[in-house]
Every structure is written in structure tokens, then in C-alpha cells.
Short mmCIF file of C-alpha atoms and ligand atoms in Angstrom, two decimals:
data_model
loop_
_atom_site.label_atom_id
_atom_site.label_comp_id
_atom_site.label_asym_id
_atom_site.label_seq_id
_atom_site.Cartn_x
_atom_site.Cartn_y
_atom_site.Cartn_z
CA UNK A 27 -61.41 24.01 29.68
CA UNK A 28 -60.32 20.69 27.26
CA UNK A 29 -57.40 19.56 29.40
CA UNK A 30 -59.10 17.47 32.36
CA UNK A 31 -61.91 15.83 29.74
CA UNK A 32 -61.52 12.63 27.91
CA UNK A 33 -60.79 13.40 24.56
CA UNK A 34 -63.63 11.11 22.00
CA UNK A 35 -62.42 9.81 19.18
CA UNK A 36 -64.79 9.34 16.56
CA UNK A 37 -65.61 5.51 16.46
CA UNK A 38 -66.01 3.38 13.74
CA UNK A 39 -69.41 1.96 13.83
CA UNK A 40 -68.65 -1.71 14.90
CA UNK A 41 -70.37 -3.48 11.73
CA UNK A 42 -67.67 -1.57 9.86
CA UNK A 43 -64.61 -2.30 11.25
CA UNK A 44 -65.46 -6.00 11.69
CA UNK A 45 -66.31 -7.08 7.69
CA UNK A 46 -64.14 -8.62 5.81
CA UNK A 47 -64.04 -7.94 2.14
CA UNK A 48 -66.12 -10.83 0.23
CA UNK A 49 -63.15 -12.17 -2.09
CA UNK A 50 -61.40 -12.79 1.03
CA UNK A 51 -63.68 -15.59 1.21
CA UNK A 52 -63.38 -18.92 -0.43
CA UNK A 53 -65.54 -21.92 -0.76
CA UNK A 54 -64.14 -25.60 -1.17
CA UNK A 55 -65.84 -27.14 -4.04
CA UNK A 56 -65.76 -30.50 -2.72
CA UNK A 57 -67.80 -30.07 0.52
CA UNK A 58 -68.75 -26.78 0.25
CA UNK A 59 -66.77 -25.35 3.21
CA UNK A 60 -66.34 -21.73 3.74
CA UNK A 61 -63.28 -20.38 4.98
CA UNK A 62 -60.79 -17.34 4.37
CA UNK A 63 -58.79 -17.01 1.38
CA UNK A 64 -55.39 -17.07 3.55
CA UNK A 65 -56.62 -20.45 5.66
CA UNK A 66 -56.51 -21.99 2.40
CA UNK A 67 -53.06 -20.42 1.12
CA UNK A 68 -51.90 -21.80 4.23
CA UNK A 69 -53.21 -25.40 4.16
CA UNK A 70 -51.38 -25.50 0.55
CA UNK A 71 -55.18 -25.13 -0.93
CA UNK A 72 -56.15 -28.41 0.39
CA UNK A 73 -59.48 -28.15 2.23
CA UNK A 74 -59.08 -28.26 6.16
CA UNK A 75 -62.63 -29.64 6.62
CA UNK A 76 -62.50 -32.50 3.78
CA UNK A 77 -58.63 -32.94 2.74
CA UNK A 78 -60.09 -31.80 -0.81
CA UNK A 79 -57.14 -31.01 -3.32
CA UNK A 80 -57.45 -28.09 -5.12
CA UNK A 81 -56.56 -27.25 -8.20
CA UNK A 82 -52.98 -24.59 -8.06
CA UNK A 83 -50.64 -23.38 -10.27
CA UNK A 84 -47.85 -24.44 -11.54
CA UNK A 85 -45.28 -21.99 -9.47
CA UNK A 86 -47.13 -23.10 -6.32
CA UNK A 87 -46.34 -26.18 -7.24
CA UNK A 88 -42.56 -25.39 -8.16
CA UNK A 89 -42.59 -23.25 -4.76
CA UNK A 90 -44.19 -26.48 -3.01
CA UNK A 91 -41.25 -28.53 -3.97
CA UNK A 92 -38.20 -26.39 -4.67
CA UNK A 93 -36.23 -25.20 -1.90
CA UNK A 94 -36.76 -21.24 -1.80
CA UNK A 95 -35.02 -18.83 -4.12
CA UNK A 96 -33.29 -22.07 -5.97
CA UNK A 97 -36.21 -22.08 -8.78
CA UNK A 98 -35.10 -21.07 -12.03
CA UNK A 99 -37.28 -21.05 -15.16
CA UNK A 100 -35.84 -23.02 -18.77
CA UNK A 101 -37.10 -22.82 -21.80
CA UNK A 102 -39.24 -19.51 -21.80
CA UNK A 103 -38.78 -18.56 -25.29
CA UNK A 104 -40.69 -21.34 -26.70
CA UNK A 105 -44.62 -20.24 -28.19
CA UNK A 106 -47.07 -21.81 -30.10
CA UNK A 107 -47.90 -21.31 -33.89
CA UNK A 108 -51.01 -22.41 -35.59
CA UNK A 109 -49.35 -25.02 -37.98
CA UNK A 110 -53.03 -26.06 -38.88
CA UNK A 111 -54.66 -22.64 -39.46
CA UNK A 112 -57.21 -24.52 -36.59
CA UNK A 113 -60.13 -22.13 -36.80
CA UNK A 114 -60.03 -19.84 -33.68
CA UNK A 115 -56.73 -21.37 -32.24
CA UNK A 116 -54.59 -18.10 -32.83
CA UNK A 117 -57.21 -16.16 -30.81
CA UNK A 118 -57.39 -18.83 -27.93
CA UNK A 119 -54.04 -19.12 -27.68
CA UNK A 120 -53.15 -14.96 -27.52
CA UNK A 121 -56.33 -15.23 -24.41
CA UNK A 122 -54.94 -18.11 -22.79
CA UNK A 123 -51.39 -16.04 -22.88
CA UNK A 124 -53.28 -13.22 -21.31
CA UNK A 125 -55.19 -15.38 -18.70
CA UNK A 126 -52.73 -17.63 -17.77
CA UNK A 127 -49.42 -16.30 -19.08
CA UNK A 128 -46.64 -16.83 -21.29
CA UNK A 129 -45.34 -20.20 -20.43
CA UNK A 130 -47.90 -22.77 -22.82
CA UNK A 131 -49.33 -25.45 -20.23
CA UNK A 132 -46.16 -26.32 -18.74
CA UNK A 133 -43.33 -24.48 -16.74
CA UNK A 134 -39.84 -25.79 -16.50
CA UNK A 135 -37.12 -25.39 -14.28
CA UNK A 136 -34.32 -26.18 -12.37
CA UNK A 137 -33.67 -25.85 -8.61
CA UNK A 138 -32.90 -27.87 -5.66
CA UNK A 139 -35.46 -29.78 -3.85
CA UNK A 140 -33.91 -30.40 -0.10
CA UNK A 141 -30.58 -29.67 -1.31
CA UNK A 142 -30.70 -31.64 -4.46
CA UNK A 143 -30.47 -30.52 -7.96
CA UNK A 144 -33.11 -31.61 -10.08
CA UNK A 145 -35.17 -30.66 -13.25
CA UNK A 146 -38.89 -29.61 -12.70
CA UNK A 147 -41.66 -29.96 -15.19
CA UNK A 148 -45.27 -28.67 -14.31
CA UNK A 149 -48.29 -28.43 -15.93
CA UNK A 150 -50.90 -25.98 -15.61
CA UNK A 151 -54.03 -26.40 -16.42
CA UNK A 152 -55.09 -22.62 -16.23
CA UNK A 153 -53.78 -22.67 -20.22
CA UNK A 154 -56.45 -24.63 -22.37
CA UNK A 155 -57.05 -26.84 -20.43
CA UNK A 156 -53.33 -27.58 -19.39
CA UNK A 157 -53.22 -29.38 -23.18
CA UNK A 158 -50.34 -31.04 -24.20
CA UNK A 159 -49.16 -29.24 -27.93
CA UNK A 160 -45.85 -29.06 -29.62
CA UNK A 161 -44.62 -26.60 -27.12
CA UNK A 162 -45.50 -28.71 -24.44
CA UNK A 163 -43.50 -31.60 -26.10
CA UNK A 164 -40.81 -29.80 -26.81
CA UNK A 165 -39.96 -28.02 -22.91
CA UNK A 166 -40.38 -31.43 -21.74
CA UNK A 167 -37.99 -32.71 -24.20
CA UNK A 168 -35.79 -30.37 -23.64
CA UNK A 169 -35.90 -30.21 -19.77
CA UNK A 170 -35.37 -33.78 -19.94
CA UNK A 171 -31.92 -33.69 -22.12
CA UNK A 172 -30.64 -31.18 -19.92
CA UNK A 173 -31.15 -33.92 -17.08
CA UNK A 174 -29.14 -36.23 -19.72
CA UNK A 175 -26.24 -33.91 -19.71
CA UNK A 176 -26.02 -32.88 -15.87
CA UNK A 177 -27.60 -36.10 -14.80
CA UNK A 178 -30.13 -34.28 -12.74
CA UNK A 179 -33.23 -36.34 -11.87
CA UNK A 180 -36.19 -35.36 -13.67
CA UNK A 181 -39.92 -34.77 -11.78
CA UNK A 182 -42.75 -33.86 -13.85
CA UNK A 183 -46.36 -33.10 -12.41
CA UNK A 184 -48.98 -33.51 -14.76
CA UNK A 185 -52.40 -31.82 -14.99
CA UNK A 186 -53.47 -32.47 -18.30
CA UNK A 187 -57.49 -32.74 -20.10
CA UNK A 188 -54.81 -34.69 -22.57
CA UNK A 189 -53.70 -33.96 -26.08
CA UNK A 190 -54.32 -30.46 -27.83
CA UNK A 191 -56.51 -30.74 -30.37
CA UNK A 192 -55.78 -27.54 -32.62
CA UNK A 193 -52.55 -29.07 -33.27
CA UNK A 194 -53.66 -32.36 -34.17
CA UNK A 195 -51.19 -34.88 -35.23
CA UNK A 196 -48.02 -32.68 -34.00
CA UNK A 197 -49.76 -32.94 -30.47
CA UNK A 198 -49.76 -36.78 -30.66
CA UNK A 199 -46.44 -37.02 -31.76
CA UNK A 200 -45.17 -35.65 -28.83
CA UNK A 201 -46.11 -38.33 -26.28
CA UNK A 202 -43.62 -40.71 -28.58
CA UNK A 203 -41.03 -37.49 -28.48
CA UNK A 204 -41.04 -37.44 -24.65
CA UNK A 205 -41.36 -41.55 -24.18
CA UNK A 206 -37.96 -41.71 -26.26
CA UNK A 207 -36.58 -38.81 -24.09
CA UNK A 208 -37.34 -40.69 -21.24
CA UNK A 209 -35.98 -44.50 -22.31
CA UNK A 210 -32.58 -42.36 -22.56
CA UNK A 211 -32.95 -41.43 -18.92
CA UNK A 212 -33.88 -45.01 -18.45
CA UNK A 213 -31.00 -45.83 -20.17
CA UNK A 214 -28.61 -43.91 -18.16
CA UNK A 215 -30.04 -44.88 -14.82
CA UNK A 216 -30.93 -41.07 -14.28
CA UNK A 217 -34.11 -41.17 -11.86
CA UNK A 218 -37.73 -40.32 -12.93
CA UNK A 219 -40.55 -39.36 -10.95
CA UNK A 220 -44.32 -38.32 -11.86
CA UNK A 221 -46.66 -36.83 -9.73
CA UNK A 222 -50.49 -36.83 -11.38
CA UNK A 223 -52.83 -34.11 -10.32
CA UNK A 224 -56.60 -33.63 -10.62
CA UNK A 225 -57.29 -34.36 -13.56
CA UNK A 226 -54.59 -36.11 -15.63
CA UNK A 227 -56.14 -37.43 -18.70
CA UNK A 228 -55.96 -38.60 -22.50
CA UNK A 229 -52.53 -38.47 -24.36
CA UNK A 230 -51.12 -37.36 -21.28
CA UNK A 231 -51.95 -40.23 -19.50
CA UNK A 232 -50.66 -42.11 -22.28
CA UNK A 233 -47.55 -40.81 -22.43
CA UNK A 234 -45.08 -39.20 -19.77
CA UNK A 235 -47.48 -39.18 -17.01
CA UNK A 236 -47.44 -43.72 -17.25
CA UNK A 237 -43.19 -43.37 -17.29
CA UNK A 238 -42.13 -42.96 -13.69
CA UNK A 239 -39.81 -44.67 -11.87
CA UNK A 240 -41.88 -44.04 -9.49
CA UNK A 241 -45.57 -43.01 -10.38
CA UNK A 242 -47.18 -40.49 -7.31
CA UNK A 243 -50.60 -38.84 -7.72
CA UNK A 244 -52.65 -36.64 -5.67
CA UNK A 245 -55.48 -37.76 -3.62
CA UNK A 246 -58.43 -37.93 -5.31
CA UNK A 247 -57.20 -36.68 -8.54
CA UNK A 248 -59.12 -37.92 -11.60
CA UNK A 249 -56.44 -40.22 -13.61
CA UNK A 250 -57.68 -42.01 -17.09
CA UNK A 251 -57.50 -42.39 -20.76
CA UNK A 252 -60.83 -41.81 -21.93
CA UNK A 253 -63.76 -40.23 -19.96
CA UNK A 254 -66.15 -42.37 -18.37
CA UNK A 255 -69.06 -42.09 -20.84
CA UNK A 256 -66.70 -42.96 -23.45
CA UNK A 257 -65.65 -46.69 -21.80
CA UNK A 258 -68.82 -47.30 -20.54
CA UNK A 259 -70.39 -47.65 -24.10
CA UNK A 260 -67.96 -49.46 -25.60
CA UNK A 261 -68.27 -52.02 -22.94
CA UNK A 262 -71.63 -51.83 -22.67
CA UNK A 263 -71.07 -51.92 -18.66
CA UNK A 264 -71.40 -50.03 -15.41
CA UNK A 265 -68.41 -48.83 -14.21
CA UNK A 266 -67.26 -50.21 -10.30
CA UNK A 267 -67.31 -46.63 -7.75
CA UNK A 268 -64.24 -44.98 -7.50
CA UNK A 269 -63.32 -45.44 -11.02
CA UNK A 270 -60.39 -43.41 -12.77
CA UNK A 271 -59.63 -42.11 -9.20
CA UNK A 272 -55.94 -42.55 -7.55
CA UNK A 273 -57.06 -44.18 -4.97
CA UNK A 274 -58.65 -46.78 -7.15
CA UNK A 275 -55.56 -46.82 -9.57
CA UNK A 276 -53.35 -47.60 -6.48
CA UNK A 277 -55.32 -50.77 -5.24
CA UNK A 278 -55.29 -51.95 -8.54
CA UNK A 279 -51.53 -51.50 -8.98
CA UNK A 280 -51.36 -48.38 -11.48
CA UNK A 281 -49.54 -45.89 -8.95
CA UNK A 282 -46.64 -46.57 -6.69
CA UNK A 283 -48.70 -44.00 -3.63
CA UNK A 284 -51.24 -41.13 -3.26
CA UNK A 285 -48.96 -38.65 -1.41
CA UNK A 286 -50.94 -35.83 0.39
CA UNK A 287 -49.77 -32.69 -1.02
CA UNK A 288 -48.20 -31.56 2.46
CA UNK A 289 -46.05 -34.31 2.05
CA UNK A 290 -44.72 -34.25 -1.59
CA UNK A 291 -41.34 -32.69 -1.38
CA UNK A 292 -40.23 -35.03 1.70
CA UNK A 293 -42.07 -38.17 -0.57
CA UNK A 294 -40.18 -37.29 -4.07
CA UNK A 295 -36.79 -36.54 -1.74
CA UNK A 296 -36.59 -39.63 -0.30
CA UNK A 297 -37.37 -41.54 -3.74
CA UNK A 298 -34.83 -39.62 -5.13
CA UNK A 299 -32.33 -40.61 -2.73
CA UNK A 300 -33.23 -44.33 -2.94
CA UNK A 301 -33.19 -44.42 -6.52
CA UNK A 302 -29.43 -42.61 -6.32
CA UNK A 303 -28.02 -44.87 -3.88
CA UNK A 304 -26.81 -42.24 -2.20
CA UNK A 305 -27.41 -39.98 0.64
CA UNK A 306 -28.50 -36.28 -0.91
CA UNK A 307 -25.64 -34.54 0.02
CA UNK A 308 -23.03 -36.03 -1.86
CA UNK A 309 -24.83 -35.44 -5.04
CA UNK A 310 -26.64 -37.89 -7.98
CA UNK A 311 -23.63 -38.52 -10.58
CA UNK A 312 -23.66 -41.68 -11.08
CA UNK A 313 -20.28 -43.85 -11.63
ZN1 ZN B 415 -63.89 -29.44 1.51
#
């Protein structure tokens, strides 16, 4: 008779039940430490052992610093041609759409950011390279005259290997298309803050990324004009440690901070409120 014996379930042998699947794992590539994917999530991808920024996305950027459910994309119908007929760029840019979707190397919005409207640019370098083309120019452009006409405060985040060659000349032109942009915002008092990832480089750098009213980067993220190499020949000297870091922009006066990533949204907030004059909940219009 069953009823008085201890029923056995079959076990699961212990080695089993124990593993966790191997792209659960992730490695920082900074220090080289080893931890769960979901430690990582948590810790906004910066490294627990070594404070090592990594490099995200632009939506966990926009869900970083837009308060939830208030995010909405602008300009999504925007693509890039070939003007150029550059060799391969039609079948780089139909991979990159694949890869890294449809949205070019930067994705606009508009959304609140601790109870503040605002208009949010951000790069991502997952498409070529996060390269700054015509399309690129012309969301930025565009994000920024909606900020004309609502007089929303405009935040851009850059992460940018700099201009995109295939479109050669057009991509140029579109660091002078956003600079004017922004001298209107200038003009009309409407605030401006850029935050520079790792890496924010060439025409980017040049352009948009230089413009804040308050200039922000990342710790440790690679800021510059030209590469290292590149400087080091023309001047025909080593460069000091540290170089083209934020750290070493922000003793020498090229960034107003190096906010840790955890504390962005509370950072560009209270700029944003300075810059209005005004405490957040009564809105930015100005007089
Ligand atoms: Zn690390």
C-alpha cells in the first residue's frame, strides 16, 4: 500500500537546476568584471566594480531621463537617400536599418523630464557609427524649432564617431544648419543643454555637441575633434595622459561637469530650472 510512503519526486540533478544560461552573463569591458546581464540593467549599464560607462541606446537614454510613459517620438518619417551614389552606402544604410532600426543615428522626442516639458535629441551610435548625415541634421533641426514655437528647452545627448562620410558635403553642412537653429534658441532665451557620451567626436564635436548652455558629459567618455594619431603628428608632440577624456576637458574648462549617469535627470532638471528662473512647476514660458 502507497498511502503511508513518501511519495519521490523525480529530482533534478543539482548541476541542472543551478546554471544559468551563458548570455545571461556579461563582461565589463573596462575592467573585465563578470556579472549578470540584469545587475547591469539595473546599475543603468554602468559597471558596479569600476563605475565604467557603457555604451546604451538611445531609448534607454530617453527612458533614463523622461518621466515614464511621457516619451513621445518626432520626426519618424525622415530616411536617408544616397544623394552621392557613395559606393555601398544604399546597402549599409538598409543593414544599419535592420540592425539598429528605423530612426537614422538620432531619436527625437518630446516628454517631461520631472514634470517638465522638454524636447529630447539622442544619438545612437548602434547606426554607422551614430554618424551625423542629412537626416541627422534635419530631426535636430526640426526638434529644435518645435522648442522655438512651444518654448520647450532643448537637451541633446550626443554619441557621435562625427560627420557621415557617404554624404559628404550635405553632412558638413549640417553642423552650420543646427548652430543657426540653436543661436535662435539663444536668441529667445529658450535653455540648451548637451550631454556628451563615449565617444563624441569630429563634426559633432564641432557643432551642436560645443553649443550648450550648459555642456555635461559622461565620465570617461572620449570627447575630441580629431583622433589622437591625427594631432599628435601635426604637432609633432606627445600628448599629456588623459587626453580627449571629460575629465580632462573639465579641468581645462571645456565642460561645465561630468555627471554620473545615475544622476543625469536630477543634474539636467535642476539646470533647467536655473536657467528658467523659475521653479518647474509653473512651467518655462518666458515673459
Ligand atoms: Zn568594470
Amino acid at each position: 500500500m502507497a498511502w503511508f510512503r513518501k511519495e519521490k519526486k523525480p529530482r533534478l540533478p543539482r548541476a541542472e537546476k543551478l546554471e544559468i544560461p551563458p548570455d545571461a552573463w556579461e563582461k565589463c569591458e573596462a575592467c573585465g568584471h563578470t556579472d549578470i546581464r540584469e545587475k547591469f540593467v539595473r546599475n543603468l549599464n554602468v559597471c558596479p566594480e569600476c563605475d565604467y560607462h557603457r555604451r546604451i541606446r538611445a531609448n534607454e537614454y530617453i527612458n533614463i531621463l523622461l518621466d515614464e510613459g511621457t516619451a513621445e517620438e518626432t520626426e519618424v518619417d525622415i530616411r536617408s537617400t544616397d544623394p552621392l551614389g557613395f559606393p555601398e552606402y544604399s546597402q549599409r544604410l538598409k543593414k544599419a536599418r535592420a540592425n539598429a532600426g528605423d530612426g537614422d543615428a538620432i531619436v527625437t522626442s518630446t516628454g517631461m523630464l520631472a514634470g517638465t516639458p522638454i524636447n529630447l535629441g539622442v544619438m545612437d551610435f548602434a547606426f554607422m557609427g551614430g554618424s551625423m548625415g542629412s537626416v541627422v541634421g534635419e530631426k535636430i533641426s526640426r526638434l529644435g524649432q518645435r522648442s522655438l514655437e512651444r518654448k520647450y528647452p532643448l537637451v541633446l545627448i550626443s554619441a557621435s564617431g562625427g560627420a557621415r562620410m557617404q554624404e559628404g558635403v550635405l553632412s558638413l553642412m549640417q553642423m552650420a544648419k543646427a548652430a543657426a537653429m540653436l543661436s535662435q534658441l539663444a536668441e529667445r532665451r529658450i535653455p540648451y543643454v548637451t550631454i556628451l557620451t563615449n565617444p563624441t567626436t569630429g563634426g559633432v564635436s564641432a557643432s551642436y555637441a560645443m553649443l550648450g548652455d550648459a555642456i555635461l558629459a559622461e565620465p570617461g567618455a572620449v570627447i575630441g575633434f580629431a583622433g589622437p594619431r591625427v594631432i599628435k603628428q601635426t604637432l609633432g608632440q606627445d600628448l599629456p595622459e588623459g587626453f580627449q577624456t571629460a575629465e580632462f576637458l573639465l579641468d581645462h574648462g571645456m565642460l561645465d561637469a561630468v555627471v554620473h549617469r545615475r544622476e543625469l535627470k536630477q543634474t539636467v532638471g535642476t539646470l533647467l530650472r536655473h536657467m528658467s528662473g523659475k521653479p518647474a512647476a509653473t512651467g518655462w514660458a518666458s515673459p
